[in-house]
Each structure stands twice: as structure tokens, then as C-alpha cells.
JSON list of C-alpha atoms in Angstrom, two decimals:
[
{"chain": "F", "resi": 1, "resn": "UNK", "atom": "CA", "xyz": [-13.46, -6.67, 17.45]},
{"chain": "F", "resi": 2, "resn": "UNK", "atom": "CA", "xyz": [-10.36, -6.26, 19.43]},
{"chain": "F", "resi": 3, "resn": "UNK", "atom": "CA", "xyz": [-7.41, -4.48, 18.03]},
{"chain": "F", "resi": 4, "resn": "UNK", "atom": "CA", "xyz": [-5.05, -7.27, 18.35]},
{"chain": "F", "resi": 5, "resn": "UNK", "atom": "CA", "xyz": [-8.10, -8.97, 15.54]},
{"chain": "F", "resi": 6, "resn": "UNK", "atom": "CA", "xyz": [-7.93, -6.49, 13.55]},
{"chain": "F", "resi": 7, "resn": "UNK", "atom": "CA", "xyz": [-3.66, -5.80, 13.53]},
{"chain": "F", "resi": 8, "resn": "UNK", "atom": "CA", "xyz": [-4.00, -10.17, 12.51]},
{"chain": "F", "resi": 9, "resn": "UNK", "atom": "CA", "xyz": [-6.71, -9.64, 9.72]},
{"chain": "F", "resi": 10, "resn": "UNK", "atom": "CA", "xyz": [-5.52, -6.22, 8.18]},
{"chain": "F", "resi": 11, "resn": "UNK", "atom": "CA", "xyz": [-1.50, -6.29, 8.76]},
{"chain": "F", "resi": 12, "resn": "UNK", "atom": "CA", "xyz": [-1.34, -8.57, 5.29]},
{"chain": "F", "resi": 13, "resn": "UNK", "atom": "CA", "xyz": [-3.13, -6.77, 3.36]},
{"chain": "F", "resi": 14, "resn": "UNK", "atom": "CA", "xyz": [-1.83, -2.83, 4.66]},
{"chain": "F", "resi": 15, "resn": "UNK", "atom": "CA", "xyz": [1.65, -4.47, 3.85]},
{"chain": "F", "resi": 16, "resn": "UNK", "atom": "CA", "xyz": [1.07, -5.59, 0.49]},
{"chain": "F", "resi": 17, "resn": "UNK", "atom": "CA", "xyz": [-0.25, -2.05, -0.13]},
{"chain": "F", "resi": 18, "resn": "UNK", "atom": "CA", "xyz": [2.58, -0.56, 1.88]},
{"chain": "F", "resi": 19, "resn": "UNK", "atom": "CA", "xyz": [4.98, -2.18, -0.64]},
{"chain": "F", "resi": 20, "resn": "UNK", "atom": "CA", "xyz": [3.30, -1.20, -3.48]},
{"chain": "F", "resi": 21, "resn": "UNK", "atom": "CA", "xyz": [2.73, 2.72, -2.19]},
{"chain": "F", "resi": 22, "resn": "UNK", "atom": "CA", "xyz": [6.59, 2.99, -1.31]},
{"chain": "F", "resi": 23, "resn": "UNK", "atom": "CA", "xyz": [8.52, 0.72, -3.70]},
{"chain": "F", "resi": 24, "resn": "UNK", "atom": "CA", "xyz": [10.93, -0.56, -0.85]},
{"chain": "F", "resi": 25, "resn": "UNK", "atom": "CA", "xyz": [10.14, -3.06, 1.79]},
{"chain": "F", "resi": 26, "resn": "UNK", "atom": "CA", "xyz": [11.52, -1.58, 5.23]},
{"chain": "F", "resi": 27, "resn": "UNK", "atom": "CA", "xyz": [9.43, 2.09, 4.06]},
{"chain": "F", "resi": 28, "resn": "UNK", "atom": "CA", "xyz": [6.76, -0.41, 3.99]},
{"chain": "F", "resi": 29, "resn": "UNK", "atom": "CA", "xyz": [7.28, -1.57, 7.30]},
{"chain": "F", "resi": 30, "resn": "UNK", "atom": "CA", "xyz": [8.14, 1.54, 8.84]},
{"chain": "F", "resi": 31, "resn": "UNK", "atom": "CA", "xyz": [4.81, 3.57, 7.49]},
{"chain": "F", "resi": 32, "resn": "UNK", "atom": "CA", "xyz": [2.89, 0.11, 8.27]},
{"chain": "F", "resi": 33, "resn": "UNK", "atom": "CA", "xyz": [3.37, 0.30, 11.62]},
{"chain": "F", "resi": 34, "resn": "UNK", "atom": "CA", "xyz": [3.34, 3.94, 12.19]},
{"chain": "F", "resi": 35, "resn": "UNK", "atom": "CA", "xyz": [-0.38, 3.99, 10.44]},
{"chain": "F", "resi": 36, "resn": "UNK", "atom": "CA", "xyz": [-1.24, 0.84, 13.02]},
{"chain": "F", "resi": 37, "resn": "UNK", "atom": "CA", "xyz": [0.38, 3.17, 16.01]},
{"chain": "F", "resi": 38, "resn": "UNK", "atom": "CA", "xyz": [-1.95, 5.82, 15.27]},
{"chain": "F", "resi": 39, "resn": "UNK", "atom": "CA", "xyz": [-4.86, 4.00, 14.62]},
{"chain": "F", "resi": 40, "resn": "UNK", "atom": "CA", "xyz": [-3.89, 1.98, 18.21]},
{"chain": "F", "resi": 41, "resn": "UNK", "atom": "CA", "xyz": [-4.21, 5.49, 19.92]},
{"chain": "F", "resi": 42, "resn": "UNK", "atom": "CA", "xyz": [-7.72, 6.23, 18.17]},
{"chain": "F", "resi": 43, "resn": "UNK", "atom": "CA", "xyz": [-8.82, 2.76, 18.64]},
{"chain": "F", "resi": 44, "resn": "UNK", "atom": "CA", "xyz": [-11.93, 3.61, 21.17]},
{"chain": "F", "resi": 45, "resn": "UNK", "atom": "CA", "xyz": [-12.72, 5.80, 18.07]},
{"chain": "F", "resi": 46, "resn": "UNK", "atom": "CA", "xyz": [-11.74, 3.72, 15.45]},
{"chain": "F", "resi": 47, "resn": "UNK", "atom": "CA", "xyz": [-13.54, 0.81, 15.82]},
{"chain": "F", "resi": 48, "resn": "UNK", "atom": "CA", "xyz": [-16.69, 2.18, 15.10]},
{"chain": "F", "resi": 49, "resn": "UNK", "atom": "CA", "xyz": [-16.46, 3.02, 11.64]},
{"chain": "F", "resi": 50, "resn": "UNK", "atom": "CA", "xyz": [-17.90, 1.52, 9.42]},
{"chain": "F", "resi": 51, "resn": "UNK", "atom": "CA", "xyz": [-14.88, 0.67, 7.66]},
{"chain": "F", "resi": 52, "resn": "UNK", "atom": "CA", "xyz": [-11.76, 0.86, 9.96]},
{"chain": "F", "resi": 53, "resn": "UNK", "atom": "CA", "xyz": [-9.05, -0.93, 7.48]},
{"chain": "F", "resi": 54, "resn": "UNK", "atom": "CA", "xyz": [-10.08, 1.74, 4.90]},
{"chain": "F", "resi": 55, "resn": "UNK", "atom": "CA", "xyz": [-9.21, 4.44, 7.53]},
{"chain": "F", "resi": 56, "resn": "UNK", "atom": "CA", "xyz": [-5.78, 2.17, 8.25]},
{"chain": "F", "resi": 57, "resn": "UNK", "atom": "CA", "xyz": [-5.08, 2.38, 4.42]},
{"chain": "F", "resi": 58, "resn": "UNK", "atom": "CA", "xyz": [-5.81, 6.44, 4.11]},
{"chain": "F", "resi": 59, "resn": "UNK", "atom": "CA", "xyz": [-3.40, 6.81, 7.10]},
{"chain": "F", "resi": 60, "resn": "UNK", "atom": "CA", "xyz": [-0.66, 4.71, 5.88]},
{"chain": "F", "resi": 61, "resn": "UNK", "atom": "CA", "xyz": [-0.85, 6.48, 2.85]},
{"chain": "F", "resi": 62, "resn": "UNK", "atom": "CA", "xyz": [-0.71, 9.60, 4.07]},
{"chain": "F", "resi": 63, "resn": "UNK", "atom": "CA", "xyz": [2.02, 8.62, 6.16]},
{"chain": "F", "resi": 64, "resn": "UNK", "atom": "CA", "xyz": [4.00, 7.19, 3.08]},
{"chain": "F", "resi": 65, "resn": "UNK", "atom": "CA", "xyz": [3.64, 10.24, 1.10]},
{"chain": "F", "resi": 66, "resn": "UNK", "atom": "CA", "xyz": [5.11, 12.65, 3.89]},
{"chain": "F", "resi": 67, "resn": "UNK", "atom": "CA", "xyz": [7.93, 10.11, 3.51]},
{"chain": "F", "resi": 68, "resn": "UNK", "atom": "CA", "xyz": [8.34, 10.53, 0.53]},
{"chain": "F", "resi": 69, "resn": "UNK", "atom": "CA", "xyz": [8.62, 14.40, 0.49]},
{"chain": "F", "resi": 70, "resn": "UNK", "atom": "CA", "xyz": [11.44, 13.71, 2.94]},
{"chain": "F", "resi": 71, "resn": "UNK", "atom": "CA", "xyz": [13.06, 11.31, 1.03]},
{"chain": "F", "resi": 72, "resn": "UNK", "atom": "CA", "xyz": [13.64, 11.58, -2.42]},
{"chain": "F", "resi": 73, "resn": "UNK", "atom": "CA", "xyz": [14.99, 7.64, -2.88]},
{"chain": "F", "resi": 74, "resn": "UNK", "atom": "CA", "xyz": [14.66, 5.34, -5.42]},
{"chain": "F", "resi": 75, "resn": "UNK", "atom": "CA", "xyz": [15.17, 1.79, -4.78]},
{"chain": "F", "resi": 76, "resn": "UNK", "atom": "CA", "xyz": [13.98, -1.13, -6.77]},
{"chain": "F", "resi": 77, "resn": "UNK", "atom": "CA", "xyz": [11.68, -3.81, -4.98]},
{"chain": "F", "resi": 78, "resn": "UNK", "atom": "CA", "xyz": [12.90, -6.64, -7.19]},
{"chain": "F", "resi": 79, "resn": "UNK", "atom": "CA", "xyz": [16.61, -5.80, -5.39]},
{"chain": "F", "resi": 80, "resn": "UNK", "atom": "CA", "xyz": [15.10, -6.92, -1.92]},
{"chain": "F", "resi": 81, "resn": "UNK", "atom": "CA", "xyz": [14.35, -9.99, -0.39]},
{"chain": "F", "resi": 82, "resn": "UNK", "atom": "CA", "xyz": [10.50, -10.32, -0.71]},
{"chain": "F", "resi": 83, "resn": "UNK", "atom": "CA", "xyz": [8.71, -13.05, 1.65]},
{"chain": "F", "resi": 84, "resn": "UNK", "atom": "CA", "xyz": [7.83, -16.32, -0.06]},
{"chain": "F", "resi": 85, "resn": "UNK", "atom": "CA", "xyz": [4.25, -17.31, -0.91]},
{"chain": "F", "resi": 86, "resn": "UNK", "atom": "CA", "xyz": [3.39, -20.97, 0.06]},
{"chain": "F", "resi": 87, "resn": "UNK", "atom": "CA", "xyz": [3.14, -22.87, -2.98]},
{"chain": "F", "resi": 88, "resn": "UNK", "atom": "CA", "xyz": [4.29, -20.30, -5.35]},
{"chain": "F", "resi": 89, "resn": "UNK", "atom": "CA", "xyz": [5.85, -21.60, -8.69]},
{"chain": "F", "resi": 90, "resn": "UNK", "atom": "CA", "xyz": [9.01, -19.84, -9.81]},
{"chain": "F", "resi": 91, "resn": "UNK", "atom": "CA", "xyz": [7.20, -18.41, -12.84]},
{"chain": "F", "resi": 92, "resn": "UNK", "atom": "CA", "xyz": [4.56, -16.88, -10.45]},
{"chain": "F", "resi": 93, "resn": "UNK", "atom": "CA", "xyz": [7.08, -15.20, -8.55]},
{"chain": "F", "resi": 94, "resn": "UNK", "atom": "CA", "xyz": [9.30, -13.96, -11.43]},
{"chain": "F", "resi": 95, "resn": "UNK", "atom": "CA", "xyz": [6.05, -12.10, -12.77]},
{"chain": "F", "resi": 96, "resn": "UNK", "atom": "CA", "xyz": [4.93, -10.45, -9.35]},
{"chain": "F", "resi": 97, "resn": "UNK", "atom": "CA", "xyz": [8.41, -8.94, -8.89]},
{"chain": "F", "resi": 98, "resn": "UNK", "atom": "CA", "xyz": [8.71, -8.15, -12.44]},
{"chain": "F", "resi": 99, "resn": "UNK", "atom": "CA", "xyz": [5.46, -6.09, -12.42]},
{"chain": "F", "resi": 100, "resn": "UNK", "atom": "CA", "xyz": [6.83, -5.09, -8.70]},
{"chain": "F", "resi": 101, "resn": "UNK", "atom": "CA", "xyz": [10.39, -3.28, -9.94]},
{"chain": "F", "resi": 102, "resn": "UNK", "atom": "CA", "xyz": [8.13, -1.55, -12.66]},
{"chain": "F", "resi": 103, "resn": "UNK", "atom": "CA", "xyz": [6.20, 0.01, -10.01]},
{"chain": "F", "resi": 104, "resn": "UNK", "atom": "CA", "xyz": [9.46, 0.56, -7.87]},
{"chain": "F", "resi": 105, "resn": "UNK", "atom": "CA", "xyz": [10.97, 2.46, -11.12]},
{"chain": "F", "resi": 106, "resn": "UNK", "atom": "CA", "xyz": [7.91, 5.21, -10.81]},
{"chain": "F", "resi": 107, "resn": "UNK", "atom": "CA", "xyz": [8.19, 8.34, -9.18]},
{"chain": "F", "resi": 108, "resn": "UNK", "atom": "CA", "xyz": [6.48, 8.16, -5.48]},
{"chain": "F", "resi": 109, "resn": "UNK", "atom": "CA", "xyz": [3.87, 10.47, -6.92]},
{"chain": "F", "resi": 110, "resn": "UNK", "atom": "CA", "xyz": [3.16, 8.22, -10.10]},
{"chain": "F", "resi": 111, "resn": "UNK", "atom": "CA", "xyz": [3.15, 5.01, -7.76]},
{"chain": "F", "resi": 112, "resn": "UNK", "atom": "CA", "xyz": [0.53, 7.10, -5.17]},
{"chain": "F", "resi": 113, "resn": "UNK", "atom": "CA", "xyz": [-2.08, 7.75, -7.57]},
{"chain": "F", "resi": 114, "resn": "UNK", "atom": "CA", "xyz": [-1.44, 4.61, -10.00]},
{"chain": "F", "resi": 115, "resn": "UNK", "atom": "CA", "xyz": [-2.24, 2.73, -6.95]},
{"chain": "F", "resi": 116, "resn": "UNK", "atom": "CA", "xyz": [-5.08, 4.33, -5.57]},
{"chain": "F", "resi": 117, "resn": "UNK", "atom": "CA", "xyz": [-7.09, 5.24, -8.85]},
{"chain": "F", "resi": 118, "resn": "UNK", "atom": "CA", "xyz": [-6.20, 1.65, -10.37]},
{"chain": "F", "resi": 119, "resn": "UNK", "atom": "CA", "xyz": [-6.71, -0.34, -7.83]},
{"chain": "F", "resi": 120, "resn": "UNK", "atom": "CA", "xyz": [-9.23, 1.22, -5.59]},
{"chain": "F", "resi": 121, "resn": "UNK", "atom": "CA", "xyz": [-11.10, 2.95, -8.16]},
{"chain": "F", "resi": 122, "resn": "UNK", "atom": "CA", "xyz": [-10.92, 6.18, -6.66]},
{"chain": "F", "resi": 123, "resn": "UNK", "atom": "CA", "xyz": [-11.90, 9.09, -7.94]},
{"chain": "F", "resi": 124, "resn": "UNK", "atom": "CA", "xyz": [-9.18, 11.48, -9.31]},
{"chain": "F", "resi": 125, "resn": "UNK", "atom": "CA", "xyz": [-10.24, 14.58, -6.80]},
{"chain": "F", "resi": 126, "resn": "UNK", "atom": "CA", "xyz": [-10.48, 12.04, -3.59]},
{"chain": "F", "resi": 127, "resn": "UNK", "atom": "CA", "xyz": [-7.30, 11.00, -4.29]},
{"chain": "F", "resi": 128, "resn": "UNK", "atom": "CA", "xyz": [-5.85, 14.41, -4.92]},
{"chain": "F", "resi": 129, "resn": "UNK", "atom": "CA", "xyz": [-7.53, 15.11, -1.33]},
{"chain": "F", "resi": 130, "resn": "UNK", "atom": "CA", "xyz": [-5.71, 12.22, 0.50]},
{"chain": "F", "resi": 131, "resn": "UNK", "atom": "CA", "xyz": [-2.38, 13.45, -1.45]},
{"chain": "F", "resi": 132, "resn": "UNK", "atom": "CA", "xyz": [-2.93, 16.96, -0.54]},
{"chain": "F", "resi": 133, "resn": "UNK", "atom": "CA", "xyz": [-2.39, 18.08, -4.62]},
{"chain": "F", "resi": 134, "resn": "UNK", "atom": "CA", "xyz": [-4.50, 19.07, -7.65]},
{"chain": "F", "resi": 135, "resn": "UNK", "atom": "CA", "xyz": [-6.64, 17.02, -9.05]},
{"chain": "F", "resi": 136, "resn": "UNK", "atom": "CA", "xyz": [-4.99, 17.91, -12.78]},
{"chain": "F", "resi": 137, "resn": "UNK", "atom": "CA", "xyz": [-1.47, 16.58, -10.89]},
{"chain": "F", "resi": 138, "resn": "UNK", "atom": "CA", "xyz": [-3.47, 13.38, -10.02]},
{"chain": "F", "resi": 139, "resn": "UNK", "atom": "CA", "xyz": [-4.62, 13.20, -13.87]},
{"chain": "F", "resi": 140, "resn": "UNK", "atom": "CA", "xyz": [-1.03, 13.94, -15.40]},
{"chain": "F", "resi": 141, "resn": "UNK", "atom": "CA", "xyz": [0.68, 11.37, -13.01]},
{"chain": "F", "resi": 142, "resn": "UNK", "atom": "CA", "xyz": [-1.89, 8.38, -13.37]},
{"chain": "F", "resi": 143, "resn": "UNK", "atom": "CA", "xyz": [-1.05, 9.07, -17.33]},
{"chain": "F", "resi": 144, "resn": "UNK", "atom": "CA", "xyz": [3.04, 9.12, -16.76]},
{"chain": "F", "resi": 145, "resn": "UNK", "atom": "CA", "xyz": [2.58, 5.97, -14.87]},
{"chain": "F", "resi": 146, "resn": "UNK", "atom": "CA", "xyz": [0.84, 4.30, -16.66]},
{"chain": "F", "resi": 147, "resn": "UNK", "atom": "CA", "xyz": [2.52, 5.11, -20.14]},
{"chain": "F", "resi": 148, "resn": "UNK", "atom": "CA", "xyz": [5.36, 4.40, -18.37]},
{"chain": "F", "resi": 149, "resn": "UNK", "atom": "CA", "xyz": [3.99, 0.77, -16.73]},
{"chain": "F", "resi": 150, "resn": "UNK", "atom": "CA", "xyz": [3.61, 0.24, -20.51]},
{"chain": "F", "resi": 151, "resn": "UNK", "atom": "CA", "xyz": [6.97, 0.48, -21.80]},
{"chain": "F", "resi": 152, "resn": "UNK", "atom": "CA", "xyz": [8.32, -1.67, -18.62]},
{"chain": "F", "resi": 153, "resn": "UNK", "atom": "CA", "xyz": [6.16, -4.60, -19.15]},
{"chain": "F", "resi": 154, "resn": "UNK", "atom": "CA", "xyz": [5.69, -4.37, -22.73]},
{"chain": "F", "resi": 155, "resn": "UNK", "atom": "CA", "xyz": [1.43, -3.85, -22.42]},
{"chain": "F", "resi": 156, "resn": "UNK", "atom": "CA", "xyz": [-0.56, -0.95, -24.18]},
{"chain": "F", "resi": 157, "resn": "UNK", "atom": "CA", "xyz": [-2.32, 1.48, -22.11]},
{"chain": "F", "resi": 158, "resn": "UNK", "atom": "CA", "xyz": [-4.88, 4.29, -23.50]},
{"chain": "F", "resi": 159, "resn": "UNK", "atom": "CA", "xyz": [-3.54, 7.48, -24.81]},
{"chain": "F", "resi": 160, "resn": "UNK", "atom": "CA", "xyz": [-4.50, 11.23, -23.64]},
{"chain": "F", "resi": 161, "resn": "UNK", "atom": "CA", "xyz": [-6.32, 11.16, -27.10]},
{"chain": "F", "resi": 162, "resn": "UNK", "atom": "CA", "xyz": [-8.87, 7.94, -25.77]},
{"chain": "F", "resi": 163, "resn": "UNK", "atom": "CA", "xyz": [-11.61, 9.35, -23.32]},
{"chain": "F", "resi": 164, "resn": "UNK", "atom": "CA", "xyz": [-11.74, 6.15, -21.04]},
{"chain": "F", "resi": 165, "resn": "UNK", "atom": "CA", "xyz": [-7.25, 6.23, -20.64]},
{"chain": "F", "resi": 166, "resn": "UNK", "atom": "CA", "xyz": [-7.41, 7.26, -17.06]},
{"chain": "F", "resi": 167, "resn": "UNK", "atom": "CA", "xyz": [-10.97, 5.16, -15.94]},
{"chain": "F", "resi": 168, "resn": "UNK", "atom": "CA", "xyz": [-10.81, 1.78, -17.75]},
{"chain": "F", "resi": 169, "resn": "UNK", "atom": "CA", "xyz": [-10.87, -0.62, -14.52]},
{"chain": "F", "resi": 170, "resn": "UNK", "atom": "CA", "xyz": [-10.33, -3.60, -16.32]},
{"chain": "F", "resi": 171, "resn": "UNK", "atom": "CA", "xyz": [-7.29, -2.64, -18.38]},
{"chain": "F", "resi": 172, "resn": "UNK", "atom": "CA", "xyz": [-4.08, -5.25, -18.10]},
{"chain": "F", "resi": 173, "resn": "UNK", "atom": "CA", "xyz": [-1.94, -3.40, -15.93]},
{"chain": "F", "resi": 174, "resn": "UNK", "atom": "CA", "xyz": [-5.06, -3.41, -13.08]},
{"chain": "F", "resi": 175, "resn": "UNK", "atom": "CA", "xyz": [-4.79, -6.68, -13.50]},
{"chain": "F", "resi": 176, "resn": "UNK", "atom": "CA", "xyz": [-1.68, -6.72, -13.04]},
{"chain": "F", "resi": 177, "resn": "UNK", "atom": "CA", "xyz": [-1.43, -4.53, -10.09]},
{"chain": "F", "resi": 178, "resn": "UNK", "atom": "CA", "xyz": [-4.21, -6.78, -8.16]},
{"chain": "F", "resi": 179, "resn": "UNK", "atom": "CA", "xyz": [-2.42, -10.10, -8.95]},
{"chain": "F", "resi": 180, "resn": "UNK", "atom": "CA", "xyz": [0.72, -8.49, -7.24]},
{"chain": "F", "resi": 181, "resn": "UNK", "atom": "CA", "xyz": [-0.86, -6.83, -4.35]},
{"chain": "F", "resi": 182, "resn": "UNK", "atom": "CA", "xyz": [-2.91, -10.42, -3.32]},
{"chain": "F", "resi": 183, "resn": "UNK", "atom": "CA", "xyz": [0.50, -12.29, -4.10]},
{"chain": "F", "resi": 184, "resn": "UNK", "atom": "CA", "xyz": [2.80, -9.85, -1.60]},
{"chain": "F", "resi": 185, "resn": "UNK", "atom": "CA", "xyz": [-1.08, -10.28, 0.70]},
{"chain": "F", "resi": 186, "resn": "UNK", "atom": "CA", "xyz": [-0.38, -13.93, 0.67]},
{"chain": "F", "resi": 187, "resn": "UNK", "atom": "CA", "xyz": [3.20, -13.24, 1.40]},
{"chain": "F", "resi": 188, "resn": "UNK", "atom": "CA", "xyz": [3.03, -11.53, 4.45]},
{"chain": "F", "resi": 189, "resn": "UNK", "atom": "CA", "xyz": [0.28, -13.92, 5.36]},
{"chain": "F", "resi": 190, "resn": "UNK", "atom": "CA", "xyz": [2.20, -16.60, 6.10]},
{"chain": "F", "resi": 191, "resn": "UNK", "atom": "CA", "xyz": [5.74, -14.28, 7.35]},
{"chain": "F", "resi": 192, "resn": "UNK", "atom": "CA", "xyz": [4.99, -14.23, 10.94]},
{"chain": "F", "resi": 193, "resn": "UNK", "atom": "CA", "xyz": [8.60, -12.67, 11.47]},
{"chain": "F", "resi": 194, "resn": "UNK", "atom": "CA", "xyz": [7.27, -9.90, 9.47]},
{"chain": "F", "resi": 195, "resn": "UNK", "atom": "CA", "xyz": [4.39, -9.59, 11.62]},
{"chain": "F", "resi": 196, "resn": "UNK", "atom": "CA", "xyz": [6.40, -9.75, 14.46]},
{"chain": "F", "resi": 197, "resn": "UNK", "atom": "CA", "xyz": [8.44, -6.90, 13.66]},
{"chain": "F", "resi": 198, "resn": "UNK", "atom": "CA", "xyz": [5.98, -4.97, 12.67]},
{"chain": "F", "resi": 199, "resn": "UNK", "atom": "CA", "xyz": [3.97, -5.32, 15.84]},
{"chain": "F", "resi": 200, "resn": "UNK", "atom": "CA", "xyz": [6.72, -4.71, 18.07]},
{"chain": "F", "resi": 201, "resn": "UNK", "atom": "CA", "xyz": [7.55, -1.73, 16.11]},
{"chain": "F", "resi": 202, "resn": "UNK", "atom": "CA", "xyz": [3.62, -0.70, 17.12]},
{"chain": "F", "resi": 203, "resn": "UNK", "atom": "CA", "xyz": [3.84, -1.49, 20.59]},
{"chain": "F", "resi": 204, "resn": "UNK", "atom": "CA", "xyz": [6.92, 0.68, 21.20]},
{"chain": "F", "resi": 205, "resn": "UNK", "atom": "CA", "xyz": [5.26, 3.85, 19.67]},
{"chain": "F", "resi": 206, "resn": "UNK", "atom": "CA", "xyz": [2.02, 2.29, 21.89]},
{"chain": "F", "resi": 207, "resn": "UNK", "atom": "CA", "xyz": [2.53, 0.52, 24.03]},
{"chain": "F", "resi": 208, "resn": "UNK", "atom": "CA", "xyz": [-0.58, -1.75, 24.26]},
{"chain": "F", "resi": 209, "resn": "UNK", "atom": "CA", "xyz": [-3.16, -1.14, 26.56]},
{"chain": "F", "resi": 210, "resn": "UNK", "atom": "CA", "xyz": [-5.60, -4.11, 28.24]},
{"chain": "F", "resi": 211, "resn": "UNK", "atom": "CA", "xyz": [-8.43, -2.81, 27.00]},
{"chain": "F", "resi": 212, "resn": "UNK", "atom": "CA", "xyz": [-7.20, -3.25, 23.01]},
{"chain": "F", "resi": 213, "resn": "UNK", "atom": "CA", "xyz": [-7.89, -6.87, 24.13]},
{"chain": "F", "resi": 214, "resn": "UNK", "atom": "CA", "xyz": [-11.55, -7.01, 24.69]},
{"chain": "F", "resi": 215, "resn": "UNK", "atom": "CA", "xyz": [-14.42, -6.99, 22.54]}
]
């Protein structure tokens, strides 16, 4: 697999993920391409893992939490122009960016580790190692968030006082979170200006090389 393959096949998804991680489309882009610069550089490496896009996600979102400790913004998703997902219907989209300014509304913290134990299944002290906290921070955030993601869309979560609150994988707002995340995937699937901009933002931290191009 050639890096230019694997930019094509993973920049949709990383994106999507991007969105969700930083609640505000041009963070998304910015840590997006950063985490595909650095993977560029280590791509000799890279390539032979067994799972590369997994290390492209970890990086990104390591990447989009330094940001936020730099930045302490806000900003809703639902104020931004989002791409448009081929055949869409206009109740489709009003849900994804409903759940989407929910998500926007959390804390960077809260959205980190709502994203990451809901949607990856991670384990609480994995993702307190990628975030660099505790894992009793991870386990008092992914509560906030998603007591929180309940009041905002109006859908009951566990309580502190109900052992499975912070592990039930199939609970609505998962559901939720996956329908948005392969919506904004689909998105950014078919926004090849997006893609543009995102490579060329790449190729002027790295520049690309010839041999990114071969097999």
C-alpha cells in the first residue's frame, strides 16, 4: 500500500472523527492533516503495522487534545457549513447535526473520552493513556458527557448508581454517535475540495517524496 492509498481510504473516515474529537470543522482539518504529516514522515515505519489507520487515529487525537490545552474555544458544529452527503434527506441531516452541536456543546475533555470509550470501546485506562490523565478523570468525564448528551437530545443514559452506566455499548447515544460519524464519513467521501485542502496542507509540512508512491 502506497501512502497516497492509504491518505484516499483513511482521510474520510480520520475527518469524520476529527470533527467529532474537536467540535469545529477547520480544528478538524488542521489536526487531520498534521496527524497525516507525521504519519507521512514515519511512513517506511508505518506501513507495517498491523493496523496503520488506528495509529493515524491515536495521533490525530493526540494532536487534537494538545489543541485543545492551547485553546480553550467553544464553537458549535451545527454553526458551520458541514459537507453534503449524496442523497441525504433533510430529516437525515437535521438529526446528524443535531446530535453534532450536542457533542460541540461538551467540554474537549468530555467529547475526548465520550468518543473514544463510546465509540471505540476502549477501555477507560487506554484512553486515559492516549489523553495523558487519570483513569478516574476518564470515568467522571464519560459520565458528565453523557448525562449531559442526555439532557441535549432528550435520551436517558445510566446513572453512577447502575453498574453497566459507563460500558453499555449498545446504549442510544452510541448509536447515535456512529450514525453521525459514518454520515460526516460519507460526507467527506464525496468533498474532494476537502480532500484537496487537506492534502495540500500535508504536502507543505511534507512535502511528498517518490517513494510514498510505490507499493
Amino acid at each position: 500500500m502506497t501512502f497516497d492509498e492509504f491518505f484516499r481510504a483513511s482521510y474520510p473516515r480520520l475527518l469524520a472523527r476529527a470533527v467529532l474529537l474537536c467540535g469545529h470543522r477547520a480544528d478538524a482539518e488542521d489536526v487531520a492533516a498534521q496527524a497525516f504529516a507525521e504519519v507521512a514522515r514515519n511512513w517506511a515505519r508505518v506501513v507495517g503495522y498491523d493496523a496503520p489507520e488506528a495509529y493515524l487515529h491515536v495521533t490525530m487525537t493526540r494532536k487534537a487534545f494538545r489543541l485543545f490545552r492551547q485553546r480553550r474555544r467553544q464553537e458549535e458544529v451545527a454553526a458551520l457549513e458541514l459537507p453534503r452527503v449524496p442523497h441525504e434527506t433533510p430529516d437525515d441531516a437535521i438529526a446528524a447535526k443535531e446530535v453534532l452541536a450536542a457533542i460541540a456543546g461538551l467540554p474537549p475533555t468530555q467529547r475526548a473520552v465520550l468518543v473514544h470509550c463510546c465509540l471505540d470501546g476502549m477501555r477507560q485506562q487506554d484512553v486515559a493513556d492516549v489523553l495523558g490523565i487519570q483513569r478516574g478523570t476518564v470515568a467522571a468525564h464519560l459520565h458528565k458527557a453523557r448525562a449531559a448528551l442526555s439532557v441535549k437530545l432528550g435520551i436517558p443514559v445510566p446513572t453512577l448508581r447502575d453498574p453497566s452506566w459507563a460500558s453499555a455499548p449498545a446504549h442510544v447515544e452510541v448509536k447515535a454517535l456512529r450514525h453521525v460519524e459514518q454520515w460526516l464519513a460519507a460526507a467527506f467521501a464525496a468533498d474532494v475540495m476537502t480532500r484537496d485542502r487537506v492534502r495540500a496542507a500535508v504536502d507543505l509540512v511534507h512535502p511528498p517524496q517518490r517513494w510514498w508512491r510505490r507499493g
